[in-house]
PDB file of C-alpha atoms and ligand atoms in Angstrom:
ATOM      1  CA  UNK A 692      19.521  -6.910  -0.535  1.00 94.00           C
ATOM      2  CA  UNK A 693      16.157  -8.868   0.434  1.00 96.00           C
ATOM      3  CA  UNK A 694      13.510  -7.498  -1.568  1.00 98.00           C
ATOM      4  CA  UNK A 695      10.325  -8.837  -0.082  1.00 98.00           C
ATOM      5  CA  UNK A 696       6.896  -7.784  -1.878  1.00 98.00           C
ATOM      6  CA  UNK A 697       3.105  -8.611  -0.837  1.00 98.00           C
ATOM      7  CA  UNK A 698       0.447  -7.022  -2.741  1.00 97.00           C
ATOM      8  CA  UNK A 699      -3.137  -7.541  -2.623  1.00 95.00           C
ATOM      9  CA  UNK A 700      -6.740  -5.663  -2.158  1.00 94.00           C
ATOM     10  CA  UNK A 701      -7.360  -2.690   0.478  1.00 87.00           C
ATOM     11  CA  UNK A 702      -7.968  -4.432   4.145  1.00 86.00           C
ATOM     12  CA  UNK A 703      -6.302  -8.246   3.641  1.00 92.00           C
ATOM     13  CA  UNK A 704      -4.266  -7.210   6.222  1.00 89.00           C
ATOM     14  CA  UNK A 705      -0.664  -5.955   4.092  1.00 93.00           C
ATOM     15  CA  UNK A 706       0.522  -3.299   5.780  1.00 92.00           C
ATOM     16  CA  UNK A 707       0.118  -4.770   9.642  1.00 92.00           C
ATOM     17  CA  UNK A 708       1.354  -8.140   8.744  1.00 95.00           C
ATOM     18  CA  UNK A 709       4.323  -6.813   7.040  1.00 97.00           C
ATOM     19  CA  UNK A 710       5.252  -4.436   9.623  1.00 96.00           C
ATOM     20  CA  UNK A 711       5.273  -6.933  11.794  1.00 96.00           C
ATOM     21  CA  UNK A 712       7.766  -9.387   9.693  1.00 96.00           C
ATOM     22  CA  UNK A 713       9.700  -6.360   9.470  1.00 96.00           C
ATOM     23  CA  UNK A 714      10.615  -5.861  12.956  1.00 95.00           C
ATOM     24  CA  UNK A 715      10.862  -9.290  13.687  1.00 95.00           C
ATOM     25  CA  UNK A 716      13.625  -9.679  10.382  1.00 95.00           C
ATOM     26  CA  UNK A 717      14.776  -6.522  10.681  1.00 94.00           C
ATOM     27  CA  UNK A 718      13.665  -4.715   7.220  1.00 96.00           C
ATOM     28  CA  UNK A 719      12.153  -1.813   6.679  1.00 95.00           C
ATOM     29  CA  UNK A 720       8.789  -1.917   6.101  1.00 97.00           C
ATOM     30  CA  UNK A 721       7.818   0.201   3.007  1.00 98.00           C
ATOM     31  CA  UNK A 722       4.262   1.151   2.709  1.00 97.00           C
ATOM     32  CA  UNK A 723       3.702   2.179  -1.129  1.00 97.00           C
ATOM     33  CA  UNK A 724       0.229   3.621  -0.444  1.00 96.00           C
ATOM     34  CA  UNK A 725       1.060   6.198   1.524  1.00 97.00           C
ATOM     35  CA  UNK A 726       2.827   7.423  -1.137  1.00 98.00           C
ATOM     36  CA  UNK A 727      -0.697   7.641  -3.608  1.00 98.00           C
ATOM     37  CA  UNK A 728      -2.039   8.770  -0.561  1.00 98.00           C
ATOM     38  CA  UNK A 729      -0.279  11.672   0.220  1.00 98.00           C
ATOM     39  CA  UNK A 730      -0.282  12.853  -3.314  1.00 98.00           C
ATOM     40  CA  UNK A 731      -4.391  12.743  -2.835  1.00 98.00           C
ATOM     41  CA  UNK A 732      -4.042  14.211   0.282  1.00 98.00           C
ATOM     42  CA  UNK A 733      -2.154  17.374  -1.494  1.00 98.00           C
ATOM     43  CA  UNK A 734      -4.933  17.306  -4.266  1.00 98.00           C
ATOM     44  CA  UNK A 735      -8.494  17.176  -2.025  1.00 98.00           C
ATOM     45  CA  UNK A 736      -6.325  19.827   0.478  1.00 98.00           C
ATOM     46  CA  UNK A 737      -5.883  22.254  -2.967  1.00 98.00           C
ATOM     47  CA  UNK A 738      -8.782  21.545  -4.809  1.00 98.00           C
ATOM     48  CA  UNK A 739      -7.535  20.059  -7.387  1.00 98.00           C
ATOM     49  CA  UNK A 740     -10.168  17.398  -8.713  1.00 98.00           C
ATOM     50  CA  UNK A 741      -7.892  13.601  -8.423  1.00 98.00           C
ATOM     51  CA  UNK A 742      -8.904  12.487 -11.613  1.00 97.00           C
ATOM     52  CA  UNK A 743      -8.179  15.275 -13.628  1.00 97.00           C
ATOM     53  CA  UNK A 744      -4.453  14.390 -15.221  1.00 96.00           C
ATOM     54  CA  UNK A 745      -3.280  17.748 -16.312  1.00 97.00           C
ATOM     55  CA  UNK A 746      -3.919  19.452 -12.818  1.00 98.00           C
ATOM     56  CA  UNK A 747      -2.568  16.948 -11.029  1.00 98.00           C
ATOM     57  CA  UNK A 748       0.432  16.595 -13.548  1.00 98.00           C
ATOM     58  CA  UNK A 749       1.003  20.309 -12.879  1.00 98.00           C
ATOM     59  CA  UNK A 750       0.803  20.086  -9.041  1.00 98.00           C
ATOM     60  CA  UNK A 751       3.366  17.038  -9.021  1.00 98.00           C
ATOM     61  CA  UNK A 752       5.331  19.798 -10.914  1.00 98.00           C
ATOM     62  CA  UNK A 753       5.570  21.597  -7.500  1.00 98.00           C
ATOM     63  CA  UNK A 754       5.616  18.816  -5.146  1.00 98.00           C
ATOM     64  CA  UNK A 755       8.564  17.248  -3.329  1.00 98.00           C
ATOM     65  CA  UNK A 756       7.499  14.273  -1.789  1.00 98.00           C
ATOM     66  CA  UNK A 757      10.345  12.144   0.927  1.00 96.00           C
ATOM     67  CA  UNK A 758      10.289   9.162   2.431  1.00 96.00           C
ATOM     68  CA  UNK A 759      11.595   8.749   5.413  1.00 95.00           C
ATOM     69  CA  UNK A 760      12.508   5.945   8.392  1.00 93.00           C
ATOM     70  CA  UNK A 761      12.748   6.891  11.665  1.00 90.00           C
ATOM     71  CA  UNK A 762      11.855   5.087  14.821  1.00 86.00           C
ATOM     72  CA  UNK A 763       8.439   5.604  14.825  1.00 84.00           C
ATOM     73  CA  UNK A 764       8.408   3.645  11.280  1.00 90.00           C
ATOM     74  CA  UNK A 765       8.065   5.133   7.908  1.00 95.00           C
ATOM     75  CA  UNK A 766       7.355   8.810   7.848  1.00 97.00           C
ATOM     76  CA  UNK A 767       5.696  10.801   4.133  1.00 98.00           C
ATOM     77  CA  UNK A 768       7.192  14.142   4.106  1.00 98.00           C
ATOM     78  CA  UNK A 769       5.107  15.933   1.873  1.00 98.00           C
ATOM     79  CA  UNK A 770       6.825  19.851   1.046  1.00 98.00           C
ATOM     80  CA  UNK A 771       8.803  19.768   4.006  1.00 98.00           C
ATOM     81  CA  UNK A 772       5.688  18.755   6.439  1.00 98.00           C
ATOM     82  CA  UNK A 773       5.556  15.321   8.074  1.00 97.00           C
ATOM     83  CA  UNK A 774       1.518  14.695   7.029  1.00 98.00           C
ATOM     84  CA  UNK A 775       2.241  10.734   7.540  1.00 97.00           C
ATOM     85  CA  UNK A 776      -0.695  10.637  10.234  1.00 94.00           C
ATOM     86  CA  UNK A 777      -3.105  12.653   8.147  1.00 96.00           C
ATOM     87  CA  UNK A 778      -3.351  10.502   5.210  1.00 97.00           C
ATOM     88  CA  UNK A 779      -5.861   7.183   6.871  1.00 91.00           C
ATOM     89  CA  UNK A 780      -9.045   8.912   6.512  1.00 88.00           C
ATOM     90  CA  UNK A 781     -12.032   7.279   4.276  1.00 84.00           C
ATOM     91  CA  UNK A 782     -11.512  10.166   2.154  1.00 92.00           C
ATOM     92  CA  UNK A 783      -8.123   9.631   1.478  1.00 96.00           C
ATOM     93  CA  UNK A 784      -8.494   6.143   0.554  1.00 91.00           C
ATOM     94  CA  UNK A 785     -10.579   7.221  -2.003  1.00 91.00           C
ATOM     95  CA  UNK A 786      -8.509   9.940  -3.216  1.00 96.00           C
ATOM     96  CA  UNK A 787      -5.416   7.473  -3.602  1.00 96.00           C
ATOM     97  CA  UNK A 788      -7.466   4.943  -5.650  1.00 92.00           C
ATOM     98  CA  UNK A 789      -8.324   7.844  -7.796  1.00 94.00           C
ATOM     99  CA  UNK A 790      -5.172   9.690  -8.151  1.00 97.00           C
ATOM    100  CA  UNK A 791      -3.217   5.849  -8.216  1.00 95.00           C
ATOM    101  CA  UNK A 792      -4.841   5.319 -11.965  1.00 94.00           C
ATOM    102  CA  UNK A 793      -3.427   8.080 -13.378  1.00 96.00           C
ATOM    103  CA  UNK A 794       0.124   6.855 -15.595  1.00 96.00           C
ATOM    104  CA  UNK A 795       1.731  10.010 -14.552  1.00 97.00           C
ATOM    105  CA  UNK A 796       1.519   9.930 -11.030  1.00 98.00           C
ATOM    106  CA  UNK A 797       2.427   6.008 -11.108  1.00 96.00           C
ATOM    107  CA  UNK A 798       5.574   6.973 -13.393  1.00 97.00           C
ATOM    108  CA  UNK A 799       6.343  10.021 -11.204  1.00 98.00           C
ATOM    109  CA  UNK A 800       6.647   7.114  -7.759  1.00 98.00           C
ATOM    110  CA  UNK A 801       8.543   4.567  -9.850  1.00 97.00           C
ATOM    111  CA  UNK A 802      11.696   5.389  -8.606  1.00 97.00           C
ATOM    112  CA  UNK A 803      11.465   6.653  -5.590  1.00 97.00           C
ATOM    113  CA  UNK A 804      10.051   2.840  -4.707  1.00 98.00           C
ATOM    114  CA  UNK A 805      12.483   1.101  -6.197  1.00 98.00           C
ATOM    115  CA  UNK A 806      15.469   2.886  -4.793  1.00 97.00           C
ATOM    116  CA  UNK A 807      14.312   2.135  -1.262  1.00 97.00           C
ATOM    117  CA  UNK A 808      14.694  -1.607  -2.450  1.00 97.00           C
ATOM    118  CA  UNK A 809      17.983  -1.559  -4.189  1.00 98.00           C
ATOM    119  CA  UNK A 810      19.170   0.160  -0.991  1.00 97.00           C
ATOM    120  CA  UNK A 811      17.459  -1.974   2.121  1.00 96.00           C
ATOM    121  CA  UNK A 812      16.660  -5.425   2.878  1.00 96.00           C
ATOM    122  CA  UNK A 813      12.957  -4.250   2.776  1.00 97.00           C
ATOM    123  CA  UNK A 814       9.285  -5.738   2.798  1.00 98.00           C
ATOM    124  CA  UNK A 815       7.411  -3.592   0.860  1.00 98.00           C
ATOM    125  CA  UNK A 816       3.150  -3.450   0.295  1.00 97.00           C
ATOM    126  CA  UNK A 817       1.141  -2.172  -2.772  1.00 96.00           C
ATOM    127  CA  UNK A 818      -0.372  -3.582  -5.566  1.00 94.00           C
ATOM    128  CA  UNK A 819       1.991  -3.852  -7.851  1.00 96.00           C
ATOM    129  CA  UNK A 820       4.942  -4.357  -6.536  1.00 97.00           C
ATOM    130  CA  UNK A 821       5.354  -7.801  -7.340  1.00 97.00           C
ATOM    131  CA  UNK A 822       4.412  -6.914 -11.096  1.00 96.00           C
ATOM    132  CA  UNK A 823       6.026  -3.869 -11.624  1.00 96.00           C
ATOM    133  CA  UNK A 824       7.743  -2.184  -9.327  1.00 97.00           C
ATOM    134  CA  UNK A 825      10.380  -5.238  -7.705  1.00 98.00           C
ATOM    135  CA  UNK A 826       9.382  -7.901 -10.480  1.00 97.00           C
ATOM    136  CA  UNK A 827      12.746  -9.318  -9.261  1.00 97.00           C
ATOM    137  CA  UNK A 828      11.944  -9.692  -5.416  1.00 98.00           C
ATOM    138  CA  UNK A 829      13.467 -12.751  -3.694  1.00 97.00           C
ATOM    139  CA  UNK A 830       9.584 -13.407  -2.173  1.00 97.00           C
ATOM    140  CA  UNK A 831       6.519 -12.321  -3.853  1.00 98.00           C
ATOM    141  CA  UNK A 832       3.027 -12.955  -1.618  1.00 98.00           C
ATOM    142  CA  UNK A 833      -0.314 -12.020  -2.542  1.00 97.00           C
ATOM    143  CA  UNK A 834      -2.543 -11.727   0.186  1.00 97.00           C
ATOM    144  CA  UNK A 835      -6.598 -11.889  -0.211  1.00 96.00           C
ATOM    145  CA  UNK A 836      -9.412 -12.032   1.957  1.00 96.00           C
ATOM    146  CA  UNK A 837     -13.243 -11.980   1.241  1.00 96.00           C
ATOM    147  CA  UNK A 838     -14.775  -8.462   0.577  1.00 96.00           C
ATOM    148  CA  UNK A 839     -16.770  -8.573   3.837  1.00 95.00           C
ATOM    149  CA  UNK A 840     -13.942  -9.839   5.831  1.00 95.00           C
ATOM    150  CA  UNK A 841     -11.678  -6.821   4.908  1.00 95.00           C
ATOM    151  CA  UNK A 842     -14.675  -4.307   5.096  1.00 95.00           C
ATOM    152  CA  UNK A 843     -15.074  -5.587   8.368  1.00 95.00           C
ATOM    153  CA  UNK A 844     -12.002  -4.900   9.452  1.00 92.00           C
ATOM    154  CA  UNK A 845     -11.264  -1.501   7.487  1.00 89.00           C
ATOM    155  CA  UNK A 846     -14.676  -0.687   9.883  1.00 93.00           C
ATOM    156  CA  UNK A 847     -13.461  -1.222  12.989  1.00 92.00           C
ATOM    157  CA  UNK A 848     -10.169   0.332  12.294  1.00 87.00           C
ATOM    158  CA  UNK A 849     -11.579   3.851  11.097  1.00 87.00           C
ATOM    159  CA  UNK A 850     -14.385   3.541  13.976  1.00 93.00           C
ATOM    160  CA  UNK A 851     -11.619   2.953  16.564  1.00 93.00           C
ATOM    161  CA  UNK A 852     -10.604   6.238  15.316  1.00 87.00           C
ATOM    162  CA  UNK A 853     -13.387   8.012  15.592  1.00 91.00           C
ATOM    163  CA  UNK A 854     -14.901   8.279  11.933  1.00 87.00           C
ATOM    164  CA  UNK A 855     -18.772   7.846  11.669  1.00 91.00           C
ATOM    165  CA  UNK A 856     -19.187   5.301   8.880  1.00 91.00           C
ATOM    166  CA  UNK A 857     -21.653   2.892   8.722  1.00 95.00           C
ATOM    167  CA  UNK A 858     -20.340  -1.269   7.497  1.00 96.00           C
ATOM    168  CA  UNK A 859     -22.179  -0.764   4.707  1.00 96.00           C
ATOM    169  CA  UNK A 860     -20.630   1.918   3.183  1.00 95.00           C
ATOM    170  CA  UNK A 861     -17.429   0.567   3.549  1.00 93.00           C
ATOM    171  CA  UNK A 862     -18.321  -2.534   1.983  1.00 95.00           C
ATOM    172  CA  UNK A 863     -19.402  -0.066  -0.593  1.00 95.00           C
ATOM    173  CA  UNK A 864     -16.190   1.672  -0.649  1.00 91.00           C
ATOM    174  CA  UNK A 865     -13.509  -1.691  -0.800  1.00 93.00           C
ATOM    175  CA  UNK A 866     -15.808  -3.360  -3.597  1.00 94.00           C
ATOM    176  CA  UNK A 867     -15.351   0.314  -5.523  1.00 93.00           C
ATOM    177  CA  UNK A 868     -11.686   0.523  -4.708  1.00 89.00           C
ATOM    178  CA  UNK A 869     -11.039  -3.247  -5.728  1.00 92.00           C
ATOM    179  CA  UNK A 870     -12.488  -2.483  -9.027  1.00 92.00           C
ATOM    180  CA  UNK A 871     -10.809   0.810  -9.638  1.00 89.00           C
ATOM    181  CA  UNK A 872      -7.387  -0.540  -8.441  1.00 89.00           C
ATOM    182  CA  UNK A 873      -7.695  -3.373 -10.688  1.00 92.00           C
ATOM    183  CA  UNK A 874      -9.048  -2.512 -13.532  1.00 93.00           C
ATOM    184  CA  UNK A 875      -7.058   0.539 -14.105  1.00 90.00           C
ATOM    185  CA  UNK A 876      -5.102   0.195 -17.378  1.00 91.00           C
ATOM    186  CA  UNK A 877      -1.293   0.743 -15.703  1.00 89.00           C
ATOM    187  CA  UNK A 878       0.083  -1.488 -13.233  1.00 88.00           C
ATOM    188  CA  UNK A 879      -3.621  -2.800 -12.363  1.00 90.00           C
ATOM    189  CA  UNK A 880      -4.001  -5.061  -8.972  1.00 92.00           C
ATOM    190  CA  UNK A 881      -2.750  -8.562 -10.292  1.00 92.00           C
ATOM    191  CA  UNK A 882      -1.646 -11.640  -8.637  1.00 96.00           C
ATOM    192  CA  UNK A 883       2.370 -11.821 -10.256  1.00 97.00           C
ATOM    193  CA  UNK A 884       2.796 -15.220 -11.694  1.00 97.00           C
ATOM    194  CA  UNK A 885       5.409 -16.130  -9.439  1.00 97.00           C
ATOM    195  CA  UNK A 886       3.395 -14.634  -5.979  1.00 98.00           C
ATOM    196  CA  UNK A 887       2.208 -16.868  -3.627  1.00 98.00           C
ATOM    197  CA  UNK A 888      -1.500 -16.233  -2.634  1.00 97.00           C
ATOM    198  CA  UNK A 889      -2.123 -16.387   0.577  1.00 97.00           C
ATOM    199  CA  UNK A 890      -5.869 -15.824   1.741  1.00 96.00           C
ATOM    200  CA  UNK A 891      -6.711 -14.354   5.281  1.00 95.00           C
ATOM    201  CA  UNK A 892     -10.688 -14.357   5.365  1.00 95.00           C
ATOM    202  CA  UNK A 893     -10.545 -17.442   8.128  1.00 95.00           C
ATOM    203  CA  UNK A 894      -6.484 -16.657   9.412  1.00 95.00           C
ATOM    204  CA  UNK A 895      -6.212 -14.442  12.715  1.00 92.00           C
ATOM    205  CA  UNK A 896      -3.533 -12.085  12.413  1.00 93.00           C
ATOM    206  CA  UNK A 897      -1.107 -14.683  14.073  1.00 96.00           C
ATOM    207  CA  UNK A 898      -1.322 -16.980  11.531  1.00 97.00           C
ATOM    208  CA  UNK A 899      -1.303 -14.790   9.115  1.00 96.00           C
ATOM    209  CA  UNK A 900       2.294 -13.593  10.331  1.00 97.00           C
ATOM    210  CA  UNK A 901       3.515 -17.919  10.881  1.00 97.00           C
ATOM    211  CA  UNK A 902       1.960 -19.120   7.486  1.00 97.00           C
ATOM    212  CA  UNK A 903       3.984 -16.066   5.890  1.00 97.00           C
ATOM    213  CA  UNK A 904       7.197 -16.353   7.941  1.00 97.00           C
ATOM    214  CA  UNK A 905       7.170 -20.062   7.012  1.00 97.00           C
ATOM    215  CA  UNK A 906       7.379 -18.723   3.343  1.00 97.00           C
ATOM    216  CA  UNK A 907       9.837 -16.492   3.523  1.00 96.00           C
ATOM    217  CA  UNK A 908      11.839 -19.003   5.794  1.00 95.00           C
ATOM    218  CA  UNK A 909      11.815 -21.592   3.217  1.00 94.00           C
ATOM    219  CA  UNK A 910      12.928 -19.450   0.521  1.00 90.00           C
ATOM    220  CA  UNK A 911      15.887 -17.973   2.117  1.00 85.00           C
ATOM    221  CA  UNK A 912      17.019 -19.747   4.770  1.00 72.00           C
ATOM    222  CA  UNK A 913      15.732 -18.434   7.679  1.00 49.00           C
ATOM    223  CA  UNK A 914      18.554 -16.075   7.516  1.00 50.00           C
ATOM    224  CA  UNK A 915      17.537 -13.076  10.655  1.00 47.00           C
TER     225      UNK A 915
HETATM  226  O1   DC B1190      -2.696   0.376   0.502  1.00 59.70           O
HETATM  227  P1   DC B1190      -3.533   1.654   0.635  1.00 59.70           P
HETATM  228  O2   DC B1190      -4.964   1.409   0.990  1.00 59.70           O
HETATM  229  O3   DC B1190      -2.882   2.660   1.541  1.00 59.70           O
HETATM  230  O4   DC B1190      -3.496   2.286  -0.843  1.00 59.70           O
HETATM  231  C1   DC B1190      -4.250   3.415  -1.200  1.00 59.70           C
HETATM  232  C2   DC B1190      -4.538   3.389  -2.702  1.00 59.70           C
HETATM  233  O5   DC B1190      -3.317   3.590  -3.414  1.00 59.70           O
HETATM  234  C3   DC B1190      -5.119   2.093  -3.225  1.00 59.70           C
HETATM  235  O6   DC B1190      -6.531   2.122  -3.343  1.00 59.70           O
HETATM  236  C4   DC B1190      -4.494   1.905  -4.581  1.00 59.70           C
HETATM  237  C5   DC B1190      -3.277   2.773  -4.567  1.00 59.70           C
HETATM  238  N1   DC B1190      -2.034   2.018  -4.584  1.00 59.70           N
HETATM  239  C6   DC B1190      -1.536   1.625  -5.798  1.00 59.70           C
HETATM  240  O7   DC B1190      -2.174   1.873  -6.818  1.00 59.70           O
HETATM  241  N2   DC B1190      -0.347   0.996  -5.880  1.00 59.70           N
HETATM  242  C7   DC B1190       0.355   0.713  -4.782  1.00 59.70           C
HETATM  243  N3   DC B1190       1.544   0.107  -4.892  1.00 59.70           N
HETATM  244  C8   DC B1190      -0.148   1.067  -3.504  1.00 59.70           C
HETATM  245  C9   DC B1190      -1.366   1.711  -3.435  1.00 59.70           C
END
C-alpha cells in the first residue's frame, strides 16, 4: 500500500489539496481531524467540558466512532449517526484542538488511523501523521503558510457558509490553535525529519496540487 502523509497548521490548505491528489491517484483521502472533531462535537453537544480528561475518558467509554468511504468522500459516523457535515463550525475547531491534547483520546484514534493505511493506498492529513501515526509513509509533506494567509482563507471559507466572524478573530483563533496543537506534550504539530515542507502563503491552489504531485511523482514513479 501507498501511505501518503501531509501534516501541517489549521488552513495551509491539507485537506483540499489532498483530496484533490486523491481523486486524481485514486486513494482515499483520510481526513484525521474529523476524527478529533467529532469526538468534540459529542463533548460541547453533552456538556461535557473538552479539557476535562476523566469525563471525556468516560464518554469515549460509550462512544463508537466509524469511518467510512462512500462516494460522497469520507463520512464520521458518530453512534450510528452520519454527523460528518456538522463538525466545520468555529466552535468545533476549537473543541478538536482542545479535546486533540488529551493522551487518551489520541491513544483511543491510534488505530483506527492506522488501519485505514495498512488497508488503502491512502493520503492521509493531520498533524502527526508523519511523526506518529504512519512514521513509515512512502511520502511525508509538511505544508505551511503564513498565519494571515491561512486566517484569510479559514475566513472566507466559514463566511461562505454563513458564520458571522470577523478576520480578526480568526487570526485570533489559528495563532491559538497553532500553539495548542503544537505545544501539546503528545504527538505535538512537528515537521517529521524526513517531511518535505512545502509552504503555500504565495502558491494558488494549482500549484500547490503540481509542486506536490511532482513530489510524489518523483518518489514513486508516477505510478496512477
Ligand atoms: O485539521 P482540522 O482543523 O480538522 O483538525 C482539528 C483539530 O484536531 C486540530 O486543531 C488539531 C487536531 N488534530 C490533531 O491533533 N491531530 C491530527 N492528526 C488531526 C487533527
Amino acid at each position: 500500500m501507498i501511505n501518503i502523509a501531509i501534516d501541517g497548521p489549521a488552513g495551509a490548505g491539507k485537506s483540499t489539496v489532498a483530496r484533490a491528489i486523491a481523486k486524481d491517484y485514486g486513494y482515499i483521502y483520510v481526513d484525521t481531524g474529523a476524527l478529533y472533531r467529532a469526538l468534540a462535537y459529542k463533548a460541547i453537544n453533552n456538556g461535557i467540558d473538552v479539557k476535562d480528561e476523566i469525563n471525556v475518558t468516560r464518554m469515549l467509554g460509550s462512544t463508537k466512532l466509524d469511518i467510512t468511504y462512500t462516494e460522497k468522500g469520507q463520512r464520521i459516523i458518530l453512534d450510528g449517526e452520519d454527523i460528518s457535515d456538522s463538525i466545520r463550525t468555529a466552535q468545533i475547531s476549537m473543541g478538536a484542538s482542545d479535546i486533540s491534547a488529551l493522551p487518551f483520546v489520541r491513544e483511543w484514534l491510534l488505530d483506527m488511523q492506522k488501519d485505514i493505511a495498512r488497508k488503502n493506498d491512502c493520503i492521509m492529513d493531520g498533524r502527526d501523521i508523519g511523526t506518529t501515526i504512519l512514521p513509515d509513509a512512502e511520502i511525508k509533506i509538511f505544508l505551511t503558510a503564513s498565519v494571515e494567509e491561512r486566517a484569510n482563507r479559514r475566513y472566507k471559507e466559514l463566511v461562505a457558509k454563513g458564520e458571522s466572524i470577523t478576520l480578526e478573530a480568526v487570526i485570533e483563533d489559528v495563532k491559538t490553535r497553532d500553539y495548542n496543537d503544537s505545544h501539546r506534550a503528545v504527538s505535538p504539530l512537528k515537521k517529521a525529519d524526513d517531511a518535505i515542507e512545502v509552504d503555500t502563503t504565495n502558491l494558488d491552489f494549482g500549484q500547490t496540487v503540481n509542486t506536490i504531485k511532482e513530489i510524489i511523482d518523483t518518489h514513486i514513479g508516477g505510478e496512477k
